[in-house]
Amino acid sequence: MRAPPPGPDLPRPLFLYHWFYRTYPFLEECAQRYGEAFTIRIPGMRQAVVMHHPDAIKEVITASPDDAHAGKLSTNMAPLLGKHSLLLLDGAEHLRQRKLLLPPLHGERMNAYGARIAEITESSLDRWPVGREFPVHERFQAITLDVILRVVFGLDDPSLLEVVRARLLRLLDVGSNPWLLVPALQRDLGAWSPWGKFVRAIRDADELLYAEIGRRRAQGKSERDDVLTLLLQARDEQGQGMTDKELRDELTTLLVTGNETTATSLAWALRWILATPAVHERLQQELAEGDASPERLVKLPYLDATVREVLRMQPVFPLIGRVVQRPLRIGGLDFEEGDGVILAFYLTHRRPELYSEPRRFHPERFLERKYGPTEWLPFGGGARRCIGMALALYEMKIVLGTVLSRASLRLARDRVREVRRSLTIAPSEGLPVILERRRQRGPRPGASN
């Protein structure tokens, strides 16, 4: 780009600090100062222009996948996710993997997972302490991890579940350091170095993942309905299935992107609900009008609107990017091959012409109008929209509905800050809450399934 728009001209260390640890306020400060588009320089790009107008977003997400690649921006995650991860792929290989992955994570398939998600949530809720504060984010992480282990991986043996859970928790904990995403710091200096710990955690997790893939292949065709079983049976247009390495990489991607992101969104949801009495009261009224079965929870209009408003206010991924592959005109700017374009939908979600009083938590706005794919996009858009969107929304509604139906909670802190946790931006201190009262489980149709 010969004449890029102005943007923050900061020393690299200072820029990375703002980018990693002050993401939301930094984006807002830049938008206020520079307007609809501003230029930044981040690792892996020659230069990148940040944009947030819906028209510019439409031009990018509807562009040919051959004209703007997304996978190139995630190459620093290859040591964790693997080179076959959907996030790292572009072109025909990305399209093939997406077609194989989509059916188990979309549409009517979700209904088969509801009872398990509800049971996992109920079991966790039974163990929450009463009368003292605790970080609820950790509890949501445990719930979403168990959903992945049982719904995605299909694990049901208690002893195996414990071993896999322990190794994957270590991997997620070690990998939560955002500086591990910086290629220059990806050096193994021994078992006690940050990258050394990470490499060994990956190795231990991979050992179990490959063993489970091998065991399930040896079982042959199965009537099970977990995601791993369905992926083992999936075939592309040439009749080819995924290799063990491809399966490992996609399972790891679902683990990393599906566990922390959904848990963080649930924590933010509870924060906003408990801090907004009118919303809390209306949710309680809606939930009290019937049972807490998964089939009912996922259809509740105000619960759905609340989840969507949470994701508008606190998108755990506040932006997405592309690397331009040929000269393109986007948002009135001429991009050249190698230029980057970043869509900051966190800023889109705060445009007052789209969302009146954008800083107000107001789920009713999603009952009053339908927002288009370039106006509400916490999961990205176009051919790169998050493959787990349907499962994430489904899971959030069941977990939130189950918790709010049984638990009387209040925030333990008046002020909640935003803190960086690896890929996501989470509530500070794990969102301390106090469980004042826990109601007994009620009858739930389908609980034995």
Short mmCIF file of C-alpha atoms in Angstrom, two decimals:
data_model
loop_
_atom_site.label_atom_id
_atom_site.label_comp_id
_atom_site.label_asym_id
_atom_site.label_seq_id
_atom_site.Cartn_x
_atom_site.Cartn_y
_atom_site.Cartn_z
CA MET A 1 0.00 0.00 0.00
CA ARG A 2 1.62 3.19 -1.20
CA ALA A 3 -0.35 5.58 1.00
CA PRO A 4 -1.59 3.73 4.09
CA PRO A 5 -3.85 5.60 6.52
CA PRO A 6 -2.17 6.96 9.65
CA GLY A 7 -1.97 4.90 12.81
CA PRO A 8 -0.10 4.53 16.10
CA ASP A 9 3.67 4.87 15.65
CA LEU A 10 4.96 3.07 18.74
CA PRO A 11 8.15 1.13 19.52
CA ARG A 12 7.57 -2.59 18.97
CA PRO A 13 7.63 -3.60 22.69
CA LEU A 14 5.18 -0.82 23.62
CA PHE A 15 2.89 -1.69 20.72
CA LEU A 16 2.86 -5.39 21.68
CA TYR A 17 2.01 -4.45 25.25
CA HIS A 18 -1.02 -2.44 24.13
CA TRP A 19 -2.00 -5.08 21.56
CA PHE A 20 -1.85 -7.98 24.02
CA TYR A 21 -2.83 -6.43 27.35
CA ARG A 22 -4.97 -3.38 26.46
CA THR A 23 -6.68 -4.75 23.36
CA TYR A 24 -10.16 -3.28 23.87
CA PRO A 25 -9.17 0.22 25.05
CA PHE A 26 -6.30 0.39 22.54
CA LEU A 27 -8.67 -0.33 19.65
CA GLU A 28 -11.11 2.30 20.89
CA GLU A 29 -8.37 4.90 21.34
CA CYS A 30 -7.12 4.29 17.79
CA ALA A 31 -10.62 4.45 16.31
CA GLN A 32 -11.35 7.69 18.14
CA ARG A 33 -8.12 9.26 16.92
CA TYR A 34 -7.84 7.86 13.38
CA GLY A 35 -11.41 7.01 12.36
CA GLU A 36 -12.64 4.21 10.10
CA ALA A 37 -9.20 2.85 9.20
CA PHE A 38 -5.74 2.97 10.76
CA THR A 39 -2.43 1.27 10.07
CA ILE A 40 -0.52 -0.92 12.51
CA ARG A 41 2.53 -3.15 12.22
CA ILE A 42 2.30 -6.60 13.81
CA PRO A 43 4.58 -9.66 13.56
CA GLY A 44 3.99 -11.68 10.40
CA MET A 45 2.69 -8.77 8.30
CA ARG A 46 4.39 -6.10 6.23
CA GLN A 47 1.72 -3.71 7.41
CA ALA A 48 -1.93 -4.04 8.30
CA VAL A 49 -4.91 -1.73 8.12
CA VAL A 50 -7.56 -2.06 10.83
CA MET A 51 -11.12 -1.45 9.60
CA HIS A 52 -14.52 -1.72 11.27
CA HIS A 53 -17.22 -0.29 8.99
CA PRO A 54 -19.79 -2.95 7.94
CA ASP A 55 -19.25 -2.14 4.24
CA ALA A 56 -15.51 -2.84 4.50
CA ILE A 57 -16.23 -6.00 6.47
CA LYS A 58 -18.59 -7.20 3.73
CA GLU A 59 -15.95 -6.61 1.05
CA VAL A 60 -13.46 -8.75 2.97
CA ILE A 61 -15.62 -11.67 4.10
CA THR A 62 -17.27 -12.02 0.68
CA ALA A 63 -13.98 -11.81 -1.23
CA SER A 64 -12.70 -14.95 -2.90
CA PRO A 65 -10.68 -17.07 -0.46
CA ASP A 66 -7.94 -17.03 -3.09
CA ASP A 67 -7.70 -13.23 -2.84
CA ALA A 68 -7.29 -12.91 0.92
CA HIS A 69 -5.77 -15.61 3.10
CA ALA A 70 -6.46 -16.01 6.83
CA GLY A 71 -4.30 -19.04 7.62
CA LYS A 72 -1.06 -17.12 7.20
CA LEU A 73 -1.91 -15.00 10.24
CA SER A 74 -2.04 -18.05 12.51
CA THR A 75 1.26 -19.70 11.61
CA ASN A 76 2.70 -18.80 15.02
CA MET A 77 0.15 -21.24 16.50
CA ALA A 78 1.36 -24.18 14.42
CA PRO A 79 3.44 -25.68 17.26
CA LEU A 80 0.24 -26.01 19.31
CA LEU A 81 -2.49 -26.65 16.75
CA GLY A 82 -0.48 -28.41 14.05
CA LYS A 83 -0.06 -27.56 10.38
CA HIS A 84 -3.35 -29.25 9.43
CA SER A 85 -5.45 -27.13 11.77
CA LEU A 86 -8.39 -25.46 10.04
CA LEU A 87 -7.16 -22.11 11.40
CA LEU A 88 -3.86 -22.40 9.55
CA LEU A 89 -5.16 -23.60 6.20
CA ASP A 90 -6.11 -21.65 3.09
CA GLY A 91 -7.47 -22.47 -0.35
CA ALA A 92 -8.58 -25.94 -1.39
CA GLU A 93 -7.13 -27.64 1.69
CA HIS A 94 -9.11 -25.35 3.99
CA LEU A 95 -12.32 -25.99 2.02
CA ARG A 96 -11.82 -29.76 2.21
CA GLN A 97 -11.24 -29.79 5.97
CA ARG A 98 -14.15 -27.43 6.59
CA LYS A 99 -16.54 -29.69 4.66
CA LEU A 100 -15.40 -32.70 6.70
CA LEU A 101 -15.70 -30.87 10.03
CA LEU A 102 -18.99 -29.04 9.58
CA PRO A 103 -21.65 -31.82 9.73
CA PRO A 104 -20.89 -33.03 13.30
CA LEU A 105 -20.92 -29.43 14.59
CA HIS A 106 -24.01 -28.09 12.92
CA GLY A 107 -27.80 -28.29 12.66
CA GLU A 108 -29.85 -31.10 14.15
CA ARG A 109 -26.70 -32.85 15.34
CA MET A 110 -26.66 -30.44 18.30
CA ASN A 111 -29.78 -32.05 19.78
CA ALA A 112 -27.86 -35.25 20.49
CA TYR A 113 -25.46 -33.37 22.76
CA GLY A 114 -27.92 -31.42 24.93
CA ALA A 115 -28.54 -33.96 27.71
CA ARG A 116 -24.81 -34.56 28.17
CA ILE A 117 -24.05 -30.83 28.37
CA ALA A 118 -26.82 -30.36 30.94
CA GLU A 119 -25.66 -33.32 33.04
CA ILE A 120 -22.05 -32.07 33.04
CA THR A 121 -23.28 -28.65 34.19
CA GLU A 122 -25.53 -30.11 36.90
CA SER A 123 -22.71 -32.27 38.28
CA SER A 124 -20.34 -29.31 38.41
CA LEU A 125 -22.95 -27.07 40.03
CA ASP A 126 -23.50 -29.66 42.79
CA ARG A 127 -19.87 -29.10 43.84
CA TRP A 128 -19.83 -25.29 43.89
CA PRO A 129 -19.18 -23.99 47.45
CA VAL A 130 -22.03 -22.19 49.21
CA GLY A 131 -21.55 -18.97 51.18
CA ARG A 132 -17.98 -18.11 50.20
CA GLU A 133 -16.46 -16.51 47.13
CA PHE A 134 -14.80 -18.55 44.40
CA PRO A 135 -13.60 -17.84 40.83
CA VAL A 136 -16.43 -19.04 38.61
CA HIS A 137 -14.34 -18.85 35.43
CA GLU A 138 -12.47 -21.94 36.60
CA ARG A 139 -15.75 -23.80 37.06
CA PHE A 140 -16.85 -22.89 33.57
CA GLN A 141 -13.49 -24.06 32.22
CA ALA A 142 -14.03 -27.43 33.88
CA ILE A 143 -17.53 -27.67 32.38
CA THR A 144 -16.45 -26.76 28.85
CA LEU A 145 -13.46 -29.11 29.03
CA ASP A 146 -15.71 -32.00 30.05
CA VAL A 147 -18.09 -31.13 27.21
CA ILE A 148 -15.18 -31.42 24.78
CA LEU A 149 -13.92 -34.66 26.33
CA ARG A 150 -17.35 -36.32 26.27
CA VAL A 151 -19.14 -34.69 23.33
CA VAL A 152 -16.21 -34.08 20.97
CA PHE A 153 -13.71 -36.78 21.94
CA GLY A 154 -16.40 -39.24 23.07
CA LEU A 155 -14.58 -40.36 26.22
CA ASP A 156 -16.76 -42.17 28.76
CA ASP A 157 -14.34 -44.34 30.76
CA PRO A 158 -13.86 -42.52 34.12
CA SER A 159 -10.21 -43.53 34.58
CA LEU A 160 -9.28 -42.51 31.04
CA LEU A 161 -11.22 -39.27 31.43
CA GLU A 162 -9.15 -38.34 34.49
CA VAL A 163 -5.83 -38.98 32.77
CA VAL A 164 -6.77 -37.11 29.59
CA ARG A 165 -8.30 -34.25 31.59
CA ALA A 166 -5.12 -33.81 33.64
CA ARG A 167 -2.83 -33.73 30.61
CA LEU A 168 -5.04 -31.39 28.61
CA LEU A 169 -5.45 -29.04 31.58
CA ARG A 170 -1.67 -28.86 31.87
CA LEU A 171 -1.41 -28.09 28.16
CA LEU A 172 -4.05 -25.36 28.39
CA ASP A 173 -2.41 -23.89 31.49
CA VAL A 174 1.12 -23.86 30.06
CA GLY A 175 -0.18 -22.51 26.75
CA SER A 176 -2.08 -19.63 28.36
CA ASN A 177 0.98 -17.35 28.25
CA PRO A 178 0.33 -14.96 25.31
CA TRP A 179 4.05 -14.39 24.78
CA LEU A 180 4.37 -17.98 23.58
CA LEU A 181 2.69 -16.76 20.39
CA VAL A 182 5.76 -14.63 19.60
CA PRO A 183 7.99 -16.75 17.29
CA ALA A 184 11.24 -15.31 18.69
CA LEU A 185 10.37 -16.70 22.14
CA GLN A 186 9.57 -20.21 20.87
CA ARG A 187 12.85 -21.75 22.01
CA ASP A 188 13.29 -24.90 24.10
CA LEU A 189 15.85 -24.02 26.77
CA GLY A 190 15.07 -27.02 28.94
CA ALA A 191 12.19 -28.53 30.89
CA TRP A 192 11.80 -25.47 33.14
CA SER A 193 11.81 -22.83 30.41
CA PRO A 194 8.38 -21.55 29.25
CA TRP A 195 8.70 -23.03 25.77
CA GLY A 196 10.28 -26.20 27.15
CA LYS A 197 7.28 -26.74 29.43
CA PHE A 198 5.00 -26.13 26.47
CA VAL A 199 6.78 -28.62 24.20
CA ARG A 200 6.61 -31.33 26.85
CA ALA A 201 2.94 -30.64 27.57
CA ILE A 202 2.19 -30.98 23.84
CA ARG A 203 4.09 -34.26 23.69
CA ASP A 204 2.21 -35.73 26.66
CA ALA A 205 -1.18 -34.64 25.28
CA ASP A 206 -0.38 -35.96 21.81
CA GLU A 207 0.51 -39.36 23.21
CA LEU A 208 -3.03 -39.76 24.55
CA LEU A 209 -4.76 -38.24 21.53
CA TYR A 210 -3.00 -40.55 19.06
CA ALA A 211 -3.69 -43.55 21.30
CA GLU A 212 -7.41 -42.73 21.40
CA ILE A 213 -7.56 -42.17 17.63
CA GLY A 214 -5.85 -45.54 17.09
CA ARG A 215 -8.18 -47.30 19.52
CA ARG A 216 -11.26 -45.88 17.87
CA ARG A 217 -10.02 -46.78 14.37
CA ALA A 218 -9.48 -50.34 15.53
CA GLN A 219 -13.11 -50.53 16.70
CA GLY A 220 -14.31 -49.99 13.15
CA LYS A 221 -17.70 -48.54 12.28
CA SER A 222 -19.64 -47.42 15.33
CA GLU A 223 -23.11 -46.14 16.18
CA ARG A 224 -21.66 -43.59 18.60
CA ASP A 225 -22.57 -39.94 17.97
CA ASP A 226 -19.57 -38.07 19.35
CA VAL A 227 -17.64 -35.74 17.05
CA LEU A 228 -14.50 -37.92 16.85
CA THR A 229 -16.54 -40.94 15.71
CA LEU A 230 -18.25 -38.88 13.02
CA LEU A 231 -14.94 -37.41 11.85
CA LEU A 232 -13.42 -40.91 11.59
CA GLN A 233 -16.31 -41.84 9.30
CA ALA A 234 -16.24 -38.62 7.23
CA ARG A 235 -15.03 -38.78 3.63
CA ASP A 236 -14.19 -36.08 1.11
CA GLU A 237 -15.31 -35.97 -2.53
CA GLN A 238 -12.54 -38.41 -3.47
CA GLY A 239 -13.61 -40.86 -0.77
CA GLN A 240 -10.63 -40.07 1.45
CA GLY A 241 -10.88 -39.62 5.21
CA MET A 242 -8.65 -37.68 7.58
CA THR A 243 -5.22 -39.01 8.52
CA ASP A 244 -4.30 -39.47 12.18
CA LYS A 245 -2.27 -36.26 12.02
CA GLU A 246 -5.18 -34.30 10.54
CA LEU A 247 -7.52 -35.66 13.21
CA ARG A 248 -5.05 -34.79 15.96
CA ASP A 249 -4.68 -31.23 14.68
CA GLU A 250 -8.42 -30.65 14.33
CA LEU A 251 -9.18 -32.16 17.75
CA THR A 252 -6.52 -29.94 19.32
CA THR A 253 -7.98 -26.93 17.53
CA LEU A 254 -11.47 -27.73 18.84
CA LEU A 255 -10.01 -28.14 22.32
CA VAL A 256 -8.02 -24.90 22.36
CA THR A 257 -10.57 -22.69 20.61
CA GLY A 258 -13.67 -24.34 22.09
CA ASN A 259 -12.70 -24.68 25.73
CA GLU A 260 -11.22 -21.34 26.74
CA THR A 261 -13.42 -19.23 24.46
CA THR A 262 -16.73 -20.72 25.61
CA ALA A 263 -15.70 -20.70 29.28
CA THR A 264 -14.65 -17.05 29.01
CA SER A 265 -17.90 -16.09 27.29
CA LEU A 266 -19.87 -17.84 30.04
CA ALA A 267 -17.92 -15.92 32.69
CA TRP A 268 -18.60 -12.61 30.94
CA ALA A 269 -22.27 -13.58 30.62
CA LEU A 270 -22.56 -14.14 34.34
CA ARG A 271 -20.75 -10.88 35.03
CA TRP A 272 -23.14 -8.82 32.90
CA ILE A 273 -26.27 -10.65 34.08
CA LEU A 274 -25.44 -10.30 37.77
CA ALA A 275 -24.44 -6.65 37.31
CA THR A 276 -27.74 -5.83 35.54
CA PRO A 277 -30.67 -6.60 37.87
CA ALA A 278 -33.38 -5.96 35.26
CA VAL A 279 -31.81 -8.51 32.90
CA HIS A 280 -31.31 -11.02 35.72
CA GLU A 281 -34.94 -10.69 36.80
CA ARG A 282 -36.32 -11.09 33.28
CA LEU A 283 -34.17 -14.18 32.72
CA GLN A 284 -35.37 -15.70 35.98
CA GLN A 285 -38.98 -15.08 34.98
CA GLU A 286 -38.47 -16.71 31.58
CA LEU A 287 -36.71 -19.71 33.10
CA ALA A 288 -39.42 -20.16 35.76
CA GLU A 289 -42.17 -20.52 33.17
CA GLY A 290 -41.20 -24.12 32.39
CA ASP A 291 -38.67 -26.87 33.00
CA ALA A 292 -34.92 -26.58 32.50
CA SER A 293 -34.67 -29.23 29.80
CA PRO A 294 -32.04 -28.58 27.11
CA GLU A 295 -34.76 -28.70 24.45
CA ARG A 296 -36.56 -25.79 26.12
CA LEU A 297 -33.51 -23.76 27.15
CA VAL A 298 -32.11 -23.48 23.62
CA LYS A 299 -35.42 -22.05 22.37
CA LEU A 300 -35.90 -19.34 25.03
CA PRO A 301 -35.90 -15.98 23.21
CA TYR A 302 -34.61 -13.77 26.03
CA LEU A 303 -31.86 -16.23 26.98
CA ASP A 304 -30.80 -16.31 23.33
CA ALA A 305 -30.83 -12.49 23.16
CA THR A 306 -28.75 -12.32 26.35
CA VAL A 307 -26.10 -14.66 24.95
CA ARG A 308 -25.91 -12.62 21.76
CA GLU A 309 -25.60 -9.36 23.70
CA VAL A 310 -22.78 -10.83 25.80
CA LEU A 311 -20.91 -11.76 22.64
CA ARG A 312 -21.49 -8.27 21.27
CA MET A 313 -20.13 -6.63 24.41
CA GLN A 314 -17.24 -9.00 25.04
CA PRO A 315 -16.19 -10.89 21.90
CA VAL A 316 -13.36 -13.10 23.13
CA PHE A 317 -11.75 -12.73 19.70
CA PRO A 318 -12.18 -8.98 19.05
CA LEU A 319 -10.79 -9.08 15.51
CA ILE A 320 -9.89 -11.26 12.55
CA GLY A 321 -7.40 -10.72 9.75
CA ARG A 322 -6.49 -11.53 6.18
CA VAL A 323 -3.33 -11.25 4.08
CA VAL A 324 -4.10 -9.88 0.61
CA GLN A 325 -2.92 -12.13 -2.24
CA ARG A 326 -3.47 -9.75 -5.16
CA PRO A 327 -4.27 -6.04 -5.57
CA LEU A 328 -7.67 -5.34 -3.99
CA ARG A 329 -9.69 -2.25 -3.21
CA ILE A 330 -11.30 -2.43 0.24
CA GLY A 331 -13.08 0.39 2.00
CA GLY A 332 -11.83 2.87 -0.58
CA LEU A 333 -8.19 1.87 -0.01
CA ASP A 334 -5.92 0.09 -2.48
CA PHE A 335 -4.21 -2.97 -1.01
CA GLU A 336 -1.23 -4.71 -2.57
CA GLU A 337 -0.13 -8.33 -2.33
CA GLY A 338 1.24 -9.02 1.15
CA ASP A 339 -0.69 -6.24 2.87
CA GLY A 340 -2.82 -7.18 5.85
CA VAL A 341 -6.38 -6.14 6.62
CA ILE A 342 -7.77 -6.59 10.12
CA LEU A 343 -11.49 -6.46 10.84
CA ALA A 344 -12.04 -5.13 14.37
CA PHE A 345 -15.61 -6.25 14.98
CA TYR A 346 -15.22 -5.23 18.62
CA LEU A 347 -15.41 -1.69 17.22
CA THR A 348 -18.24 -2.64 14.84
CA HIS A 349 -20.22 -3.84 17.85
CA ARG A 350 -19.87 -0.39 19.38
CA ARG A 351 -21.03 1.70 16.45
CA PRO A 352 -23.94 3.84 17.73
CA GLU A 353 -25.72 3.82 14.36
CA LEU A 354 -26.01 0.02 14.74
CA TYR A 355 -26.39 -0.29 18.49
CA SER A 356 -27.98 2.59 20.39
CA GLU A 357 -26.22 3.17 23.71
CA PRO A 358 -23.53 0.68 22.66
CA ARG A 359 -21.89 0.52 26.11
CA ARG A 360 -25.17 -0.50 27.74
CA PHE A 361 -25.88 -4.20 28.32
CA HIS A 362 -29.30 -4.44 26.72
CA PRO A 363 -30.35 -7.90 25.39
CA GLU A 364 -33.70 -6.48 24.26
CA ARG A 365 -32.00 -5.01 21.21
CA PHE A 366 -31.75 -8.54 19.76
CA LEU A 367 -35.51 -9.01 20.21
CA GLU A 368 -36.26 -5.70 18.50
CA ARG A 369 -34.29 -6.27 15.30
CA LYS A 370 -32.19 -8.82 13.44
CA TYR A 371 -28.56 -7.92 12.88
CA GLY A 372 -26.84 -8.83 9.65
CA PRO A 373 -23.64 -10.86 9.20
CA THR A 374 -21.53 -7.70 8.89
CA GLU A 375 -23.05 -6.09 12.01
CA TRP A 376 -22.84 -8.90 14.58
CA LEU A 377 -19.92 -11.23 14.00
CA PRO A 378 -18.24 -12.50 17.20
CA PHE A 379 -17.48 -15.72 15.31
CA GLY A 380 -16.11 -14.01 12.23
CA GLY A 381 -17.82 -14.29 8.89
CA GLY A 382 -17.89 -15.68 5.39
CA ALA A 383 -15.98 -18.84 4.52
CA ARG A 384 -13.85 -18.42 7.65
CA ARG A 385 -16.67 -18.16 10.18
CA CYS A 386 -15.90 -20.21 13.28
CA ILE A 387 -16.73 -23.86 12.66
CA GLY A 388 -17.90 -24.24 16.27
CA MET A 389 -20.40 -21.36 16.29
CA ALA A 390 -23.50 -23.55 16.51
CA LEU A 391 -22.08 -25.71 19.30
CA ALA A 392 -20.84 -22.66 21.25
CA LEU A 393 -24.23 -20.92 21.18
CA TYR A 394 -26.04 -24.16 22.01
CA GLU A 395 -23.69 -24.94 24.89
CA MET A 396 -23.80 -21.41 26.33
CA LYS A 397 -27.60 -21.41 26.49
CA ILE A 398 -27.78 -24.80 28.20
CA VAL A 399 -25.03 -24.04 30.73
CA LEU A 400 -26.32 -20.55 31.56
CA GLY A 401 -29.93 -21.67 31.74
CA THR A 402 -29.05 -24.59 34.00
CA VAL A 403 -26.92 -22.47 36.34
CA LEU A 404 -29.44 -19.62 36.62
CA SER A 405 -32.31 -22.06 37.19
CA ARG A 406 -30.65 -23.57 40.25
CA ALA A 407 -28.16 -21.07 41.67
CA SER A 408 -28.65 -17.77 43.49
CA LEU A 409 -25.39 -15.94 42.79
CA ARG A 410 -23.94 -12.50 43.33
CA LEU A 411 -20.71 -10.82 42.29
CA ALA A 412 -18.00 -10.66 44.96
CA ARG A 413 -16.41 -7.55 43.38
CA ASP A 414 -17.94 -4.33 42.16
CA ARG A 415 -15.19 -3.74 39.61
CA VAL A 416 -14.19 -6.32 37.01
CA ARG A 417 -11.24 -5.66 34.73
CA GLU A 418 -10.37 -7.22 31.38
CA VAL A 419 -7.24 -9.37 31.42
CA ARG A 420 -5.46 -11.26 28.64
CA ARG A 421 -5.45 -15.07 28.82
CA SER A 422 -3.56 -16.45 25.84
CA LEU A 423 -6.10 -16.24 22.99
CA THR A 424 -8.90 -14.62 24.96
CA ILE A 425 -9.72 -11.57 27.07
CA ALA A 426 -11.24 -12.70 30.35
CA PRO A 427 -12.66 -11.18 33.57
CA SER A 428 -10.05 -10.37 36.22
CA GLU A 429 -9.43 -12.77 39.14
CA GLY A 430 -11.49 -15.44 37.40
CA LEU A 431 -14.68 -13.47 38.20
CA PRO A 432 -15.17 -14.08 41.95
CA VAL A 433 -18.81 -14.82 42.84
CA ILE A 434 -20.70 -16.02 45.91
CA LEU A 435 -23.25 -18.81 45.68
CA GLU A 436 -25.90 -17.86 48.24
CA ARG A 437 -28.29 -20.72 47.65
CA ARG A 438 -28.44 -23.81 45.46
CA ARG A 439 -31.77 -25.36 44.62
CA GLN A 440 -32.22 -29.10 44.20
CA ARG A 441 -32.19 -30.61 40.75
CA GLY A 442 -35.58 -30.74 39.12
CA PRO A 443 -36.88 -33.38 36.71
CA ARG A 444 -35.20 -33.04 33.36
CA PRO A 445 -36.53 -34.97 30.36
CA GLY A 446 -33.80 -36.87 28.56
CA ALA A 447 -31.34 -36.85 31.48
CA SER A 448 -30.74 -40.56 31.15
CA ASN A 449 -29.76 -40.37 27.50
#
